[in-house]
Short mmCIF file of C-alpha atoms in Angstrom, two decimals:
data_model
loop_
_atom_site.label_atom_id
_atom_site.label_comp_id
_atom_site.label_asym_id
_atom_site.label_seq_id
_atom_site.Cartn_x
_atom_site.Cartn_y
_atom_site.Cartn_z
CA UNK A 945 -55.23 -11.47 -13.66
CA UNK A 946 -52.43 -12.09 -11.17
CA UNK A 947 -51.28 -15.19 -13.08
CA UNK A 948 -51.24 -13.24 -16.33
CA UNK A 949 -49.22 -10.46 -14.69
CA UNK A 950 -46.55 -12.92 -13.56
CA UNK A 951 -46.60 -14.80 -16.88
CA UNK A 952 -45.93 -11.57 -18.81
CA UNK A 953 -43.00 -10.72 -16.52
CA UNK A 954 -41.50 -14.19 -16.84
CA UNK A 955 -41.84 -14.08 -20.62
CA UNK A 956 -40.11 -10.70 -20.78
CA UNK A 957 -37.33 -11.97 -18.52
CA UNK A 958 -36.73 -15.00 -20.76
CA UNK A 959 -36.69 -12.82 -23.88
CA UNK A 960 -34.20 -10.43 -22.25
CA UNK A 961 -31.81 -13.28 -21.47
CA UNK A 962 -32.01 -14.59 -25.04
CA UNK A 963 -31.33 -11.10 -26.45
CA UNK A 964 -28.37 -10.53 -24.12
CA UNK A 965 -26.82 -13.89 -24.97
CA UNK A 966 -27.38 -13.32 -28.70
CA UNK A 967 -25.85 -9.84 -28.59
CA UNK A 968 -22.81 -11.11 -26.69
CA UNK A 969 -22.40 -14.03 -29.09
CA UNK A 970 -22.46 -11.83 -32.19
CA UNK A 971 -20.23 -9.08 -30.80
CA UNK A 972 -17.60 -11.55 -29.61
CA UNK A 973 -17.47 -13.25 -33.02
CA UNK A 974 -17.05 -9.89 -34.76
CA UNK A 975 -14.45 -8.49 -32.33
CA UNK A 976 -11.50 -10.57 -33.47
CA UNK A 977 -10.10 -14.00 -34.19
CA UNK A 978 -9.49 -16.00 -30.97
CA UNK A 979 -6.91 -18.14 -32.79
CA UNK A 980 -4.73 -15.11 -33.50
CA UNK A 981 -5.13 -13.78 -29.95
CA UNK A 982 -4.25 -17.07 -28.27
CA UNK A 983 -1.64 -18.51 -30.65
CA UNK A 984 -0.27 -15.20 -31.91
CA UNK A 985 -0.04 -13.87 -35.49
CA UNK A 986 3.33 -15.59 -35.96
CA UNK A 987 1.73 -19.06 -35.65
CA UNK A 988 1.82 -21.17 -38.85
CA UNK A 989 -1.39 -21.05 -40.93
CA UNK A 990 -1.94 -24.80 -40.54
CA UNK A 991 -1.78 -24.46 -36.73
CA UNK A 992 -4.29 -21.61 -36.82
CA UNK A 993 -6.58 -23.62 -39.07
CA UNK A 994 -6.35 -26.66 -36.79
CA UNK A 995 -7.20 -24.50 -33.76
CA UNK A 996 -10.24 -22.99 -35.48
CA UNK A 997 -11.47 -26.42 -36.52
CA UNK A 998 -10.97 -27.88 -33.04
CA UNK A 999 -13.09 -25.14 -31.46
CA UNK A 1000 -15.67 -24.95 -34.24
CA UNK A 1001 -14.63 -21.44 -35.29
CA UNK A 1002 -14.54 -22.39 -38.97
CA UNK A 1003 -18.25 -23.21 -38.99
CA UNK A 1004 -20.80 -20.65 -40.24
CA UNK A 1005 -21.78 -18.22 -37.51
CA UNK A 1006 -25.42 -19.34 -37.62
CA UNK A 1007 -24.31 -22.92 -36.99
CA UNK A 1008 -22.11 -21.81 -34.08
CA UNK A 1009 -25.08 -19.88 -32.68
CA UNK A 1010 -27.45 -22.86 -32.81
CA UNK A 1011 -24.75 -25.14 -31.42
CA UNK A 1012 -24.16 -22.71 -28.53
CA UNK A 1013 -27.84 -22.54 -27.57
CA UNK A 1014 -28.11 -26.30 -27.88
CA UNK A 1015 -25.21 -26.68 -25.45
CA UNK A 1016 -26.85 -24.23 -23.02
CA UNK A 1017 -30.05 -26.28 -23.15
CA UNK A 1018 -27.99 -29.30 -22.06
CA UNK A 1019 -26.29 -27.34 -19.29
CA UNK A 1020 -22.95 -27.09 -21.09
CA UNK A 1021 -21.36 -23.62 -21.15
CA UNK A 1022 -18.21 -24.50 -23.06
CA UNK A 1023 -14.53 -24.74 -22.18
CA UNK A 1024 -11.81 -22.16 -21.88
CA UNK A 1025 -9.67 -21.91 -25.00
CA UNK A 1026 -6.69 -21.13 -22.78
CA UNK A 1027 -6.51 -24.25 -20.61
CA UNK A 1028 -9.45 -26.42 -21.68
CA UNK A 1029 -11.21 -26.24 -18.31
CA UNK A 1030 -15.00 -25.85 -18.17
CA UNK A 1031 -15.88 -22.16 -18.28
CA UNK A 1032 -18.42 -22.47 -15.47
CA UNK A 1033 -15.72 -23.98 -13.25
CA UNK A 1034 -13.44 -20.99 -13.78
CA UNK A 1035 -16.28 -18.58 -13.04
CA UNK A 1036 -17.48 -20.37 -9.90
CA UNK A 1037 -13.94 -20.25 -8.50
CA UNK A 1038 -14.02 -16.46 -8.69
CA UNK A 1039 -17.53 -15.81 -7.35
CA UNK A 1040 -16.59 -15.99 -3.61
CA UNK A 1041 -13.96 -13.27 -4.09
CA UNK A 1042 -16.45 -11.03 -5.89
CA UNK A 1043 -19.15 -11.57 -3.27
CA UNK A 1044 -16.62 -10.75 -0.55
CA UNK A 1045 -16.57 -7.23 -2.00
CA UNK A 1046 -20.06 -6.72 -3.36
CA UNK A 1047 -22.16 -8.02 -0.46
CA UNK A 1048 -20.55 -5.78 2.20
CA UNK A 1049 -20.63 -2.92 -0.30
CA UNK A 1050 -24.38 -3.44 -0.82
CA UNK A 1051 -24.99 -3.37 2.93
CA UNK A 1052 -23.03 -0.14 3.29
CA UNK A 1053 -24.87 1.42 0.33
CA UNK A 1054 -28.20 0.82 2.02
CA UNK A 1055 -26.95 1.79 5.48
CA UNK A 1056 -25.55 5.10 4.20
CA UNK A 1057 -27.81 6.06 1.31
CA UNK A 1058 -31.32 5.35 2.62
CA UNK A 1059 -31.00 7.17 5.99
CA UNK A 1060 -29.22 10.09 4.32
CA UNK A 1061 -32.00 10.45 1.75
CA UNK A 1062 -34.73 10.24 4.39
CA UNK A 1063 -33.01 12.78 6.63
CA UNK A 1064 -32.46 15.18 3.73
CA UNK A 1065 -36.13 14.95 2.71
CA UNK A 1066 -37.36 15.59 6.26
CA UNK A 1067 -35.08 18.66 6.47
CA UNK A 1068 -35.65 19.96 2.96
CA UNK A 1069 -33.93 23.24 2.21
CA UNK A 1070 -31.69 23.10 5.28
CA UNK A 1071 -27.91 23.26 5.27
CA UNK A 1072 -27.83 19.52 6.02
CA UNK A 1073 -30.07 18.79 3.04
CA UNK A 1074 -27.83 20.80 0.73
CA UNK A 1075 -24.70 19.15 2.12
CA UNK A 1076 -26.16 15.66 1.69
CA UNK A 1077 -27.25 16.37 -1.87
CA UNK A 1078 -23.95 17.98 -2.85
CA UNK A 1079 -22.12 14.94 -1.51
CA UNK A 1080 -24.57 12.64 -3.28
CA UNK A 1081 -24.15 14.44 -6.62
CA UNK A 1082 -20.37 14.28 -6.29
CA UNK A 1083 -20.48 10.57 -5.45
CA UNK A 1084 -22.89 9.91 -8.32
CA UNK A 1085 -20.97 11.78 -11.01
CA UNK A 1086 -17.41 10.67 -10.23
CA UNK A 1087 -16.58 7.50 -12.23
CA UNK A 1088 -15.73 4.46 -10.13
CA UNK A 1089 -12.21 4.14 -11.53
CA UNK A 1090 -11.48 7.79 -10.70
CA UNK A 1091 -12.79 7.33 -7.17
CA UNK A 1092 -10.74 4.13 -6.82
CA UNK A 1093 -7.54 5.84 -7.94
CA UNK A 1094 -8.26 8.80 -5.65
CA UNK A 1095 -8.71 6.50 -2.64
CA UNK A 1096 -5.49 4.68 -3.51
CA UNK A 1097 -3.62 7.97 -3.82
CA UNK A 1098 -4.85 9.20 -0.44
CA UNK A 1099 -4.96 6.10 1.76
CA UNK A 1100 -2.32 3.90 0.15
CA UNK A 1101 0.25 6.30 -1.33
CA UNK A 1102 0.04 9.46 0.78
CA UNK A 1103 -1.01 8.09 4.18
CA UNK A 1104 0.18 4.50 3.79
CA UNK A 1105 -2.70 3.20 5.90
CA UNK A 1106 -4.01 0.59 3.48
CA UNK A 1107 -2.62 -1.63 0.70
CA UNK A 1108 -3.29 -0.55 -2.87
CA UNK A 1109 -4.25 -3.97 -4.22
CA UNK A 1110 -4.33 -7.73 -3.83
CA UNK A 1111 -6.27 -10.10 -1.58
CA UNK A 1112 -3.87 -11.08 1.18
CA UNK A 1113 -5.92 -9.84 4.17
CA UNK A 1114 -9.13 -8.06 5.14
CA UNK A 1115 -7.30 -4.73 4.88
CA UNK A 1116 -6.99 -5.27 1.12
CA UNK A 1117 -10.80 -5.26 0.83
CA UNK A 1118 -11.40 -1.89 2.50
CA UNK A 1119 -10.65 0.37 -0.47
CA UNK A 1120 -12.54 -1.75 -3.05
CA UNK A 1121 -15.58 -1.95 -0.77
CA UNK A 1122 -15.45 1.79 -0.13
CA UNK A 1123 -15.28 2.47 -3.88
CA UNK A 1124 -18.30 0.26 -4.56
CA UNK A 1125 -20.25 1.66 -1.60
CA UNK A 1126 -19.90 5.41 -2.07
CA UNK A 1127 -21.30 5.67 -5.58
CA UNK A 1128 -24.24 3.40 -4.79
CA UNK A 1129 -24.98 5.23 -1.54
CA UNK A 1130 -25.12 8.51 -3.48
CA UNK A 1131 -27.66 7.06 -5.92
CA UNK A 1132 -29.77 5.68 -3.08
CA UNK A 1133 -29.66 8.98 -1.18
CA UNK A 1134 -30.92 10.97 -4.17
CA UNK A 1135 -33.57 8.42 -5.08
CA UNK A 1136 -34.80 8.00 -1.49
CA UNK A 1137 -34.99 11.75 -1.00
CA UNK A 1138 -37.05 12.19 -4.17
CA UNK A 1139 -39.39 9.34 -3.18
CA UNK A 1140 -39.85 10.75 0.32
CA UNK A 1141 -40.53 14.27 -0.94
CA UNK A 1142 -43.14 12.97 -3.37
CA UNK A 1143 -44.91 11.04 -0.62
CA UNK A 1144 -44.69 13.90 1.88
CA UNK A 1145 -46.51 16.12 -0.61
CA UNK A 1146 -49.49 13.77 -0.91
CA UNK A 1147 -52.91 14.85 0.47
CA UNK A 1148 -53.17 11.93 2.91
CA UNK A 1149 -49.97 13.09 4.64
CA UNK A 1150 -51.40 16.58 5.09
CA UNK A 1151 -54.69 15.10 6.28
CA UNK A 1152 -52.97 12.95 8.89
CA UNK A 1153 -51.02 15.96 10.13
CA UNK A 1154 -54.16 18.10 10.25
CA UNK A 1155 -55.89 15.47 12.38
CA UNK A 1156 -53.19 15.85 15.00
CA UNK A 1157 -51.32 12.62 14.31
CA UNK A 1158 -47.78 13.00 15.69
CA UNK A 1159 -45.31 13.81 12.94
CA UNK A 1160 -43.08 10.88 13.89
CA UNK A 1161 -46.01 8.50 13.45
CA UNK A 1162 -46.95 10.13 10.14
CA UNK A 1163 -43.43 9.55 8.84
CA UNK A 1164 -43.04 6.01 10.18
CA UNK A 1165 -46.55 4.70 9.42
CA UNK A 1166 -47.48 6.56 6.23
CA UNK A 1167 -44.50 8.18 4.50
CA UNK A 1168 -41.80 5.53 4.83
CA UNK A 1169 -43.87 2.49 3.72
CA UNK A 1170 -45.10 4.31 0.61
CA UNK A 1171 -41.69 5.77 -0.23
CA UNK A 1172 -40.18 2.28 0.12
CA UNK A 1173 -42.17 0.93 -2.84
CA UNK A 1174 -40.29 2.86 -5.58
CA UNK A 1175 -37.01 2.43 -3.69
CA UNK A 1176 -37.35 -1.33 -4.18
CA UNK A 1177 -36.66 -0.73 -7.89
CA UNK A 1178 -33.23 0.77 -7.40
CA UNK A 1179 -32.36 -1.82 -4.75
CA UNK A 1180 -33.32 -4.60 -7.15
CA UNK A 1181 -31.09 -3.12 -9.83
CA UNK A 1182 -28.19 -2.91 -7.37
CA UNK A 1183 -28.63 -6.54 -6.35
CA UNK A 1184 -28.68 -7.55 -10.01
CA UNK A 1185 -25.51 -5.61 -10.76
CA UNK A 1186 -23.43 -7.03 -7.90
CA UNK A 1187 -21.18 -8.92 -10.32
CA UNK A 1188 -21.22 -6.49 -13.24
CA UNK A 1189 -20.46 -3.52 -11.00
CA UNK A 1190 -17.23 -5.08 -9.76
CA UNK A 1191 -15.48 -5.23 -13.14
CA UNK A 1192 -13.71 -1.86 -12.94
CA UNK A 1193 -13.00 -2.00 -9.20
CA UNK A 1194 -11.52 -5.50 -9.34
CA UNK A 1195 -9.27 -4.45 -12.20
CA UNK A 1196 -8.00 -1.35 -10.39
CA UNK A 1197 -7.31 -3.19 -7.13
CA UNK A 1198 -6.07 -6.45 -8.74
CA UNK A 1199 -8.81 -8.34 -6.92
CA UNK A 1200 -9.14 -11.92 -8.26
CA UNK A 1201 -12.89 -11.97 -8.80
CA UNK A 1202 -15.30 -12.52 -11.66
CA UNK A 1203 -14.91 -8.95 -12.90
CA UNK A 1204 -11.17 -9.27 -13.34
CA UNK A 1205 -11.65 -12.67 -14.99
CA UNK A 1206 -14.02 -11.04 -17.47
CA UNK A 1207 -11.48 -8.36 -18.40
CA UNK A 1208 -8.75 -10.96 -18.94
CA UNK A 1209 -11.08 -13.26 -20.91
CA UNK A 1210 -12.19 -10.41 -23.19
CA UNK A 1211 -8.58 -9.41 -23.85
CA UNK A 1212 -7.72 -13.01 -24.70
CA UNK A 1213 -10.90 -13.63 -26.73
CA UNK A 1214 -11.69 -16.60 -24.47
CA UNK A 1215 -15.21 -16.86 -25.86
CA UNK A 1216 -16.67 -19.52 -23.58
CA UNK A 1217 -15.54 -17.75 -20.40
CA UNK A 1218 -16.84 -14.36 -21.56
CA UNK A 1219 -20.17 -15.83 -22.62
CA UNK A 1220 -20.50 -17.71 -19.33
CA UNK A 1221 -19.90 -14.56 -17.27
CA UNK A 1222 -22.29 -12.48 -19.36
CA UNK A 1223 -24.95 -15.17 -19.07
CA UNK A 1224 -24.43 -15.19 -15.29
CA UNK A 1225 -24.72 -11.39 -15.12
CA UNK A 1226 -27.86 -11.44 -17.28
CA UNK A 1227 -29.46 -14.13 -15.15
CA UNK A 1228 -28.63 -12.24 -11.96
CA UNK A 1229 -30.02 -8.93 -13.19
CA UNK A 1230 -33.11 -10.41 -14.79
CA UNK A 1231 -33.88 -12.54 -11.73
CA UNK A 1232 -33.54 -9.58 -9.37
CA UNK A 1233 -35.76 -7.42 -11.58
CA UNK A 1234 -38.27 -10.26 -11.83
CA UNK A 1235 -38.39 -10.50 -8.03
CA UNK A 1236 -38.96 -6.73 -7.88
CA UNK A 1237 -41.83 -7.07 -10.35
CA UNK A 1238 -43.36 -9.80 -8.21
CA UNK A 1239 -43.00 -7.66 -5.09
CA UNK A 1240 -44.65 -4.77 -6.92
CA UNK A 1241 -47.49 -7.04 -7.91
CA UNK A 1242 -48.12 -7.95 -4.29
CA UNK A 1243 -47.51 -4.49 -2.83
CA UNK A 1244 -49.45 -2.43 -5.37
CA UNK A 1245 -52.50 -4.03 -7.05
CA UNK A 1246 -52.72 -1.07 -9.44
CA UNK A 1247 -49.45 -2.07 -11.08
CA UNK A 1248 -50.65 -5.65 -11.37
CA UNK A 1249 -53.80 -4.48 -13.13
CA UNK A 1250 -51.80 -2.33 -15.54
CA UNK A 1251 -49.30 -5.14 -16.18
CA UNK A 1252 -52.10 -7.50 -17.14
CA UNK A 1253 -53.04 -5.16 -20.00
CA UNK A 1254 -49.40 -4.41 -21.02
#
């Protein structure tokens, strides 16, 4: 049963990657002519035709699709139409810059959101609970680009404490990391609070309290471990979206990471680079969700039993 559970999850993960790659392939081919974007509409027709032939853009779309998947099977992700370099090489150059933002931001999300959600649940209905939830709702609803511009306006323009963009020093990373952290911390705080409240309302919590078990031990030994199981889901999603979540922030702060590369590649119709980044994002998100499914299977046998019949 356990093997079947894992096999089903792996099969779904593989299907998800194929669907994401297919969707990206079709949308990119329908969004515009790369030859016109790169060479310009004033380029002679024979030059445009030669460019399309050189990059296989004059082939039927079904042939391009099969050729693309065949190249992926051989580990080839194409070359940039701008400079002819391998797309994977361009992407790998940008990953360290993106991780320099997203990894610290993830740590701060967890460090801020989880304790805030737990504290709010343990003090439900108090002024602190309401303040935490109001702050969480505000952080959750404000778009990341609005928050980024607000932080720039306050700390870069008005106060002059921090630079507004670039990657020259560690000070340039503070505002992007803060932008990525605050929204995620708000989501974690709300989710953790809901999970804790659900667990605290369970009969076994009331039974433990009625037996005279110290409340601190009830929370640490019974409530927190059980509330942590659903929280793993949102944490897995956040790990999977480390690269995708940086697109807007890197653009606002002119941070030279994968997200900014994606925006530039989309604008230029650099198909191989866009497809490579989307494949990387899909692999990251699917892998993180697959790990979460595996953890669920080990932590909760009931889910494993249900998954075997899914």
